[in-house]
Short mmCIF file of C-alpha atoms and ligand atoms in Angstrom, two decimals:
data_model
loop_
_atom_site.label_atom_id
_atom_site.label_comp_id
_atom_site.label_asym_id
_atom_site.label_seq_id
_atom_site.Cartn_x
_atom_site.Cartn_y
_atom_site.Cartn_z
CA UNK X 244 -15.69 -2.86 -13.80
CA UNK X 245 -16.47 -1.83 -10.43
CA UNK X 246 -17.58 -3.76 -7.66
CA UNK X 247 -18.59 -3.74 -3.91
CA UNK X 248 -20.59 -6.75 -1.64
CA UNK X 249 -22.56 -5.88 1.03
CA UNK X 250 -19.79 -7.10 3.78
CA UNK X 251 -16.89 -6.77 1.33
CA UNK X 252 -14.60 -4.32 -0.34
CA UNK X 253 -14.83 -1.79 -2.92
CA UNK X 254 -12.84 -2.26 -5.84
CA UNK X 255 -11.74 -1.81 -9.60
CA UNK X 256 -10.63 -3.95 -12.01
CA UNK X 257 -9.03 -3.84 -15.63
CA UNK X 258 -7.31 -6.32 -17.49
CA UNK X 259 -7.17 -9.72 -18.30
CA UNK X 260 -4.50 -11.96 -17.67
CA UNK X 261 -2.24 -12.80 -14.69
CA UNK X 262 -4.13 -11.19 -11.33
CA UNK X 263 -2.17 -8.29 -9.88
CA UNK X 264 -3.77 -6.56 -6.80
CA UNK X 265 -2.36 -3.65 -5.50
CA UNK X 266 -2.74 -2.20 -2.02
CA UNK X 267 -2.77 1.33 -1.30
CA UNK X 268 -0.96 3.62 1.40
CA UNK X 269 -1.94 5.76 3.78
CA UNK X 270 -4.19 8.39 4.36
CA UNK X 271 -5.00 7.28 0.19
CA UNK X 272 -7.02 4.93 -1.42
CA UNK X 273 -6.86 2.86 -4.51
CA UNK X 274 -7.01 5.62 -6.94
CA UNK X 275 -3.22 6.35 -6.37
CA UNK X 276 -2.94 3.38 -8.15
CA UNK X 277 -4.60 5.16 -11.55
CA UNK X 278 -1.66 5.21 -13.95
CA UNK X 279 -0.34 1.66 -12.77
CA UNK X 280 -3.69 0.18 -13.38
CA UNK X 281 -4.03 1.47 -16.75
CA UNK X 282 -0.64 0.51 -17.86
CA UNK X 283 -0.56 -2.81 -16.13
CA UNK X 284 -3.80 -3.55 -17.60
CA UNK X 285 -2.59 -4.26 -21.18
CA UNK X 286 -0.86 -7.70 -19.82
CA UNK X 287 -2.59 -8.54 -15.89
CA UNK X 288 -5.81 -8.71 -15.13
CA UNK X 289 -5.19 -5.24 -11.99
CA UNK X 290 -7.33 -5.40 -9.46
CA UNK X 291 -7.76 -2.20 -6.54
CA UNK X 292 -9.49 -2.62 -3.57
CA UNK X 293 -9.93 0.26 -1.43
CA UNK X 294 -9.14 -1.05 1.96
CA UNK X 295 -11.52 -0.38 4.38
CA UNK X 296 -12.29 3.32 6.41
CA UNK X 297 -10.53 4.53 2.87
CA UNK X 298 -12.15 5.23 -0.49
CA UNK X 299 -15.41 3.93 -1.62
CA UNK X 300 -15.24 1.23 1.56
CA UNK X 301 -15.24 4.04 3.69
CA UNK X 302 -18.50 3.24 5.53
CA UNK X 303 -17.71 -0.48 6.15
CA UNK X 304 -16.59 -0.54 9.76
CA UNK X 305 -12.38 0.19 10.24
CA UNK X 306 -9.97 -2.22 10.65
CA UNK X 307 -7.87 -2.67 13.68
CA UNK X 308 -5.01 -4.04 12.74
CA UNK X 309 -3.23 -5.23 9.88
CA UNK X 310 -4.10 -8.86 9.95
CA UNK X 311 -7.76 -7.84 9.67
CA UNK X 312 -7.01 -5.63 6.23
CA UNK X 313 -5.04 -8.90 4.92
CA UNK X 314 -8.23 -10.86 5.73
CA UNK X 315 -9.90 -8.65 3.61
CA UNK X 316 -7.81 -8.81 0.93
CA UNK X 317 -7.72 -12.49 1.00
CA UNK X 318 -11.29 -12.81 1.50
CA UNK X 319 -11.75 -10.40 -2.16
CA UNK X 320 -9.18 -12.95 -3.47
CA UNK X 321 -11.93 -15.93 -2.50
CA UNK X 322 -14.66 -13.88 -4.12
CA UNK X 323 -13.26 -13.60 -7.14
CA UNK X 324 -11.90 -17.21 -7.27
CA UNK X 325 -8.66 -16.46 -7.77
CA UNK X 326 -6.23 -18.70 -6.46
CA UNK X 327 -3.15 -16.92 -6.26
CA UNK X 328 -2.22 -13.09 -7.12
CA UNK X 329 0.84 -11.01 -7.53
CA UNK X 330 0.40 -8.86 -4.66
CA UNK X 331 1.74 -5.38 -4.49
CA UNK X 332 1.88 -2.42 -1.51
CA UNK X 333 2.66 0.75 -1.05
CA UNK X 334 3.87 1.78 2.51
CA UNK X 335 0.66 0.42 4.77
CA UNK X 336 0.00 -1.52 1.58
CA UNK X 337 3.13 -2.90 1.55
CA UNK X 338 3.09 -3.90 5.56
CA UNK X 339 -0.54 -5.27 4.73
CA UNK X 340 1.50 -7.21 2.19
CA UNK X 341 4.13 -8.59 4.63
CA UNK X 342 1.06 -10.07 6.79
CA UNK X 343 -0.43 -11.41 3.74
CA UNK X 344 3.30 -12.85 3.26
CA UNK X 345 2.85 -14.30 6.83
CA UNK X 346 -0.07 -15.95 7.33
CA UNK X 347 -1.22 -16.88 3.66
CA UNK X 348 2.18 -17.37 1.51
CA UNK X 349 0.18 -20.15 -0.50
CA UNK X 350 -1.90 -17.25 -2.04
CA UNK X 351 0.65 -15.07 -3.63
CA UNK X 352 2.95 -15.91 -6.47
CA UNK X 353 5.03 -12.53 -6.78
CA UNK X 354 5.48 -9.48 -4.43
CA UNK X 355 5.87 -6.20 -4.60
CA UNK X 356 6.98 -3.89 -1.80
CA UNK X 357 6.82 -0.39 -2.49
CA UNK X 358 8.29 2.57 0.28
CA UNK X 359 7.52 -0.05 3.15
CA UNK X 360 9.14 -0.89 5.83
CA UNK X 361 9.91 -4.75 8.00
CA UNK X 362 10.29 -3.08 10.93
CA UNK X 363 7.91 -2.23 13.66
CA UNK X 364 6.64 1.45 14.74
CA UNK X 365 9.91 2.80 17.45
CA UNK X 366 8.35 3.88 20.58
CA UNK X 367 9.03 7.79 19.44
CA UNK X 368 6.94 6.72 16.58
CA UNK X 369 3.95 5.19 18.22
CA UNK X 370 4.42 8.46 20.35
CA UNK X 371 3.46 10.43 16.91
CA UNK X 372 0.37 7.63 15.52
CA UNK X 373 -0.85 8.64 19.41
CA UNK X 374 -0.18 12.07 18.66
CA UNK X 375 -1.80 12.48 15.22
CA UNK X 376 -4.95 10.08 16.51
CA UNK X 377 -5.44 13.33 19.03
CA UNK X 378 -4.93 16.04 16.00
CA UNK X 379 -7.54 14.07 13.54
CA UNK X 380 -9.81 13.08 16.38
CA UNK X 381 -9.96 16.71 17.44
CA UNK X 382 -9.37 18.55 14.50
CA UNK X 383 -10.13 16.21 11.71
CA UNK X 384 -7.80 15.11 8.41
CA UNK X 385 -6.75 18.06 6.88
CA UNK X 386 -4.09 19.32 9.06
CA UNK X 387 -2.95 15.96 9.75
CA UNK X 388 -2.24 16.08 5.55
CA UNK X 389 -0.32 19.46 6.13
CA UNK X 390 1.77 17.62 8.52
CA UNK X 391 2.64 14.43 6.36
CA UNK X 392 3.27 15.97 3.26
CA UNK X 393 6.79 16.95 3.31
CA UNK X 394 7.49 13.57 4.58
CA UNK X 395 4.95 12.10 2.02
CA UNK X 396 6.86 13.74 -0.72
CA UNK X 397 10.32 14.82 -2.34
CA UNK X 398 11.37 18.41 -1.95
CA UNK X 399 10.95 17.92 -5.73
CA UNK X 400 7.25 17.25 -5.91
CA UNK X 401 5.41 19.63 -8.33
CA UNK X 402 2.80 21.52 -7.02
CA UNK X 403 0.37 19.49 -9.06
CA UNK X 404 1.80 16.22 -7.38
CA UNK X 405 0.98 17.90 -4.23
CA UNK X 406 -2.31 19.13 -4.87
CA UNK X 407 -3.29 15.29 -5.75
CA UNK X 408 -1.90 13.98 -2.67
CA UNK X 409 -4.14 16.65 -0.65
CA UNK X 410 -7.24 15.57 -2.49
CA UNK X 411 -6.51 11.79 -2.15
CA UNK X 412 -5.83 12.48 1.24
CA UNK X 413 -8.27 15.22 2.46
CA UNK X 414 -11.19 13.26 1.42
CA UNK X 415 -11.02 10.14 3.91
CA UNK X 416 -13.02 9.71 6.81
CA UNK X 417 -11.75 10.66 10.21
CA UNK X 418 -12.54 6.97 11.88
CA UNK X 419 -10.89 5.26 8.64
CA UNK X 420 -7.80 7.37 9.28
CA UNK X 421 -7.76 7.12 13.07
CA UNK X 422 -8.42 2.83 12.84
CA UNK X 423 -5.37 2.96 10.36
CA UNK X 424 -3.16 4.83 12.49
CA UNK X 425 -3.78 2.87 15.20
CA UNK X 426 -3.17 -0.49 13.28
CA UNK X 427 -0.03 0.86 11.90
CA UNK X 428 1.05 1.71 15.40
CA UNK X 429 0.61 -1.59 16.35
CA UNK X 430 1.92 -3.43 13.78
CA UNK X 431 4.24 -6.27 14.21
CA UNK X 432 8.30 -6.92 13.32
CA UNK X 433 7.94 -8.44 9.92
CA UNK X 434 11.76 -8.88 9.71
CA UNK X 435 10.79 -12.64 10.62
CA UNK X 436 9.15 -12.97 7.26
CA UNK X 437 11.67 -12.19 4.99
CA UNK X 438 13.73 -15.12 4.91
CA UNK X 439 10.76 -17.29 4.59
CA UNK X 440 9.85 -15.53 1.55
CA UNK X 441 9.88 -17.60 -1.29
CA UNK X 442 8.63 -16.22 -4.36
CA UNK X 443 10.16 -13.81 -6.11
CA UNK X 444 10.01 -10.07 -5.03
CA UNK X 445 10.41 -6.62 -5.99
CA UNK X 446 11.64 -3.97 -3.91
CA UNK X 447 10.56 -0.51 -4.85
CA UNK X 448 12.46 2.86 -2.88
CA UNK X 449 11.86 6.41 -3.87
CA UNK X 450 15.67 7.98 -3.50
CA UNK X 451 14.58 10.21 -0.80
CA UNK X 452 11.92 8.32 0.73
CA UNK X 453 11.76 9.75 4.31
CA UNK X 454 9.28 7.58 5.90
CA UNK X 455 10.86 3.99 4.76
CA UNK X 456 14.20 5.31 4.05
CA UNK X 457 16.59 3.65 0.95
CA UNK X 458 19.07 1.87 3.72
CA UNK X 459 15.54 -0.14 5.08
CA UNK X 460 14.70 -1.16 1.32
CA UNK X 461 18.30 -2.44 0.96
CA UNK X 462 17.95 -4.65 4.32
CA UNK X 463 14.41 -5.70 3.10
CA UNK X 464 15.78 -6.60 -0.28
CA UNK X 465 18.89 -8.80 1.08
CA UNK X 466 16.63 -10.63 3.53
CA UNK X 467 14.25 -11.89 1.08
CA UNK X 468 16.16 -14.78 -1.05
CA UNK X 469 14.83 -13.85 -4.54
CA UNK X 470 14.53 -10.46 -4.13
CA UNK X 471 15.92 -7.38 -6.00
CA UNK X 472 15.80 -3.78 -5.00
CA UNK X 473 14.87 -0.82 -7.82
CA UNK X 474 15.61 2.65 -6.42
CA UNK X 475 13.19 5.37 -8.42
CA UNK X 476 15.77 8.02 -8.98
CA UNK X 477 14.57 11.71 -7.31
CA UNK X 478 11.44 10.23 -5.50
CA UNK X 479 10.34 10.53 -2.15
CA UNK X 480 7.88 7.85 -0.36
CA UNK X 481 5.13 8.20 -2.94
CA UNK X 482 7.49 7.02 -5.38
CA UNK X 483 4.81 6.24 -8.08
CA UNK X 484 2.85 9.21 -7.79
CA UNK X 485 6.31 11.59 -7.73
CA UNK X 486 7.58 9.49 -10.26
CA UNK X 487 4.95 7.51 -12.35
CA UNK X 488 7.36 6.51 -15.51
CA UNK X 489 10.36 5.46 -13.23
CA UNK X 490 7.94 3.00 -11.25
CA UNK X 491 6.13 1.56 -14.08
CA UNK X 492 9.40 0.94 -15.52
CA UNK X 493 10.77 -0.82 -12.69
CA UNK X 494 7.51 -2.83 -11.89
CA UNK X 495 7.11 -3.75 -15.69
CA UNK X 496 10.39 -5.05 -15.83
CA UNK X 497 9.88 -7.35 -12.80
CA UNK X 498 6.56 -8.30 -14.37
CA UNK X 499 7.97 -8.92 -17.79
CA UNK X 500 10.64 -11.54 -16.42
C1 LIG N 832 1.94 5.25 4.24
O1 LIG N 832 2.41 5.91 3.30
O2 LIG N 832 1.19 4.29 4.09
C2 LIG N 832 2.31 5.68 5.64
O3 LIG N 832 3.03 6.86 5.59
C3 LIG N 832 3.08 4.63 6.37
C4 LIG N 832 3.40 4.98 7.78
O4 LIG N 832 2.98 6.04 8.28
O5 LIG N 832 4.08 4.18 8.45
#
């Protein structure tokens, strides 16, 4: 089933059961989540929005900031009457997650934080968003892709995990990209949220993540009280697409509990 409202996100859905929404990262959109929706279908009821400026919602206006995209999210939540969800992110996903975690806790009964990181943008990082805002403003996505990927993935990415990532990637829309890069730039310290975390929580690393490095999924994973960390052995930051069995693994075993 696939479905979009005239103000609202685009998204799948597949399952039945316990409702599991999953938030993409960035410059992707929900169909990174493919091979976890399938699998995760046979026991939740997997839902995939594609936040907005990304994916299918491309032409509903960009969001801002991160609060906005968790209003979204919650709003889809409303729509589909569903009380409370099992929320997981990837990256932006998971720092859409950590607002969701802030300002509507009541809605989520399980969390899942995937290659994302508590703390805020340093200023040599909001130097690059500001940087790569010029490059796809002037020059559009693709070379902005060029430039991610070896951060993006492992040095052991296959070339067909490569080419997937450039296709994901090269096919969002300039303003969806630029809004996101902006939002991420300005994105809050989360680190306040993690002790106030109560439900329990699953932290996903790639190995050789290079974006939300292994030593920030180990802080994120001691800070929340029922959390525990699962490191996806020869992965970079997009652990599940690198490493698709290792992550459904980890996440079914979480889920399974
Ligand atoms: C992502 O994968 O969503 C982004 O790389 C996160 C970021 O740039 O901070």
């Amino acid at each position: 089933m696939s479905e979009r409202h005239p103000e609202g996100l685009h998204f799948v859905e597949e399952g039945r059961g316990e409702p599991l929404v999953l938030l993409h990262a960035f410059p992707l959109d929900g169909e990174m989540w493919d091979a976890e929706k399938k699998e995760l279908a046979r026991s939740h009821r997997v839902i995939v929005p594609d936040l907005r400026g990304f994916g299918k919602s491309e032409s509903l206006e960009p969001r801002r900031s991160l609060d906005d995209h968790a209003d979204d999210v919650v709003r889809l939540l409303d729509r589909l009457k569903i009380e409370r969800a099992t929320l997981g992110g990837l990256s932006m996903g998971g720092y859409i997650a950590l607002a969701l975690a802030r300002r509507y806790a009541a809605r989520l009964s399980r969390l899942i934080l995937a290659d994302t990181r508590s703390l805020p943008d340093s200023a040599d990082g909001k130097k690059g968003r500001n940087e790569s805002i010029a490059l796809v403003a002037s020059e559009g996505v693709a070379p902005l892709v060029e430039r991610l990927l070896p951060k993006l993935l492992s040095a052991n990415a296959t070339d067909p995990v490569k080419e997937r990532v450039r296709a994901l990637a090269g096919r969002q829309s300039q303003a969806g990209v630029i809004a996101a890069l902006a939002a991420m730039r300005d994105r809050p310290d989360s680190g306040d949220v993690l002790p106030r975390i109560a439900i329990p929580t699953l932290v996903i690393v790639g190995e050789h993540d290079a974006i939300s490095p292994l030593a920030e999924a180990r802080a994120i994973a001691s800070g929340i009280p029922k959390a525990q960390l699962a490191v996806i052995e020869g992965a970079g930051h997009l652990a599940n697409l690198e490493s698709s069995a290792r992550f459904l693994a980890a996440t079914r075993r979480f889920l399974d509990a």
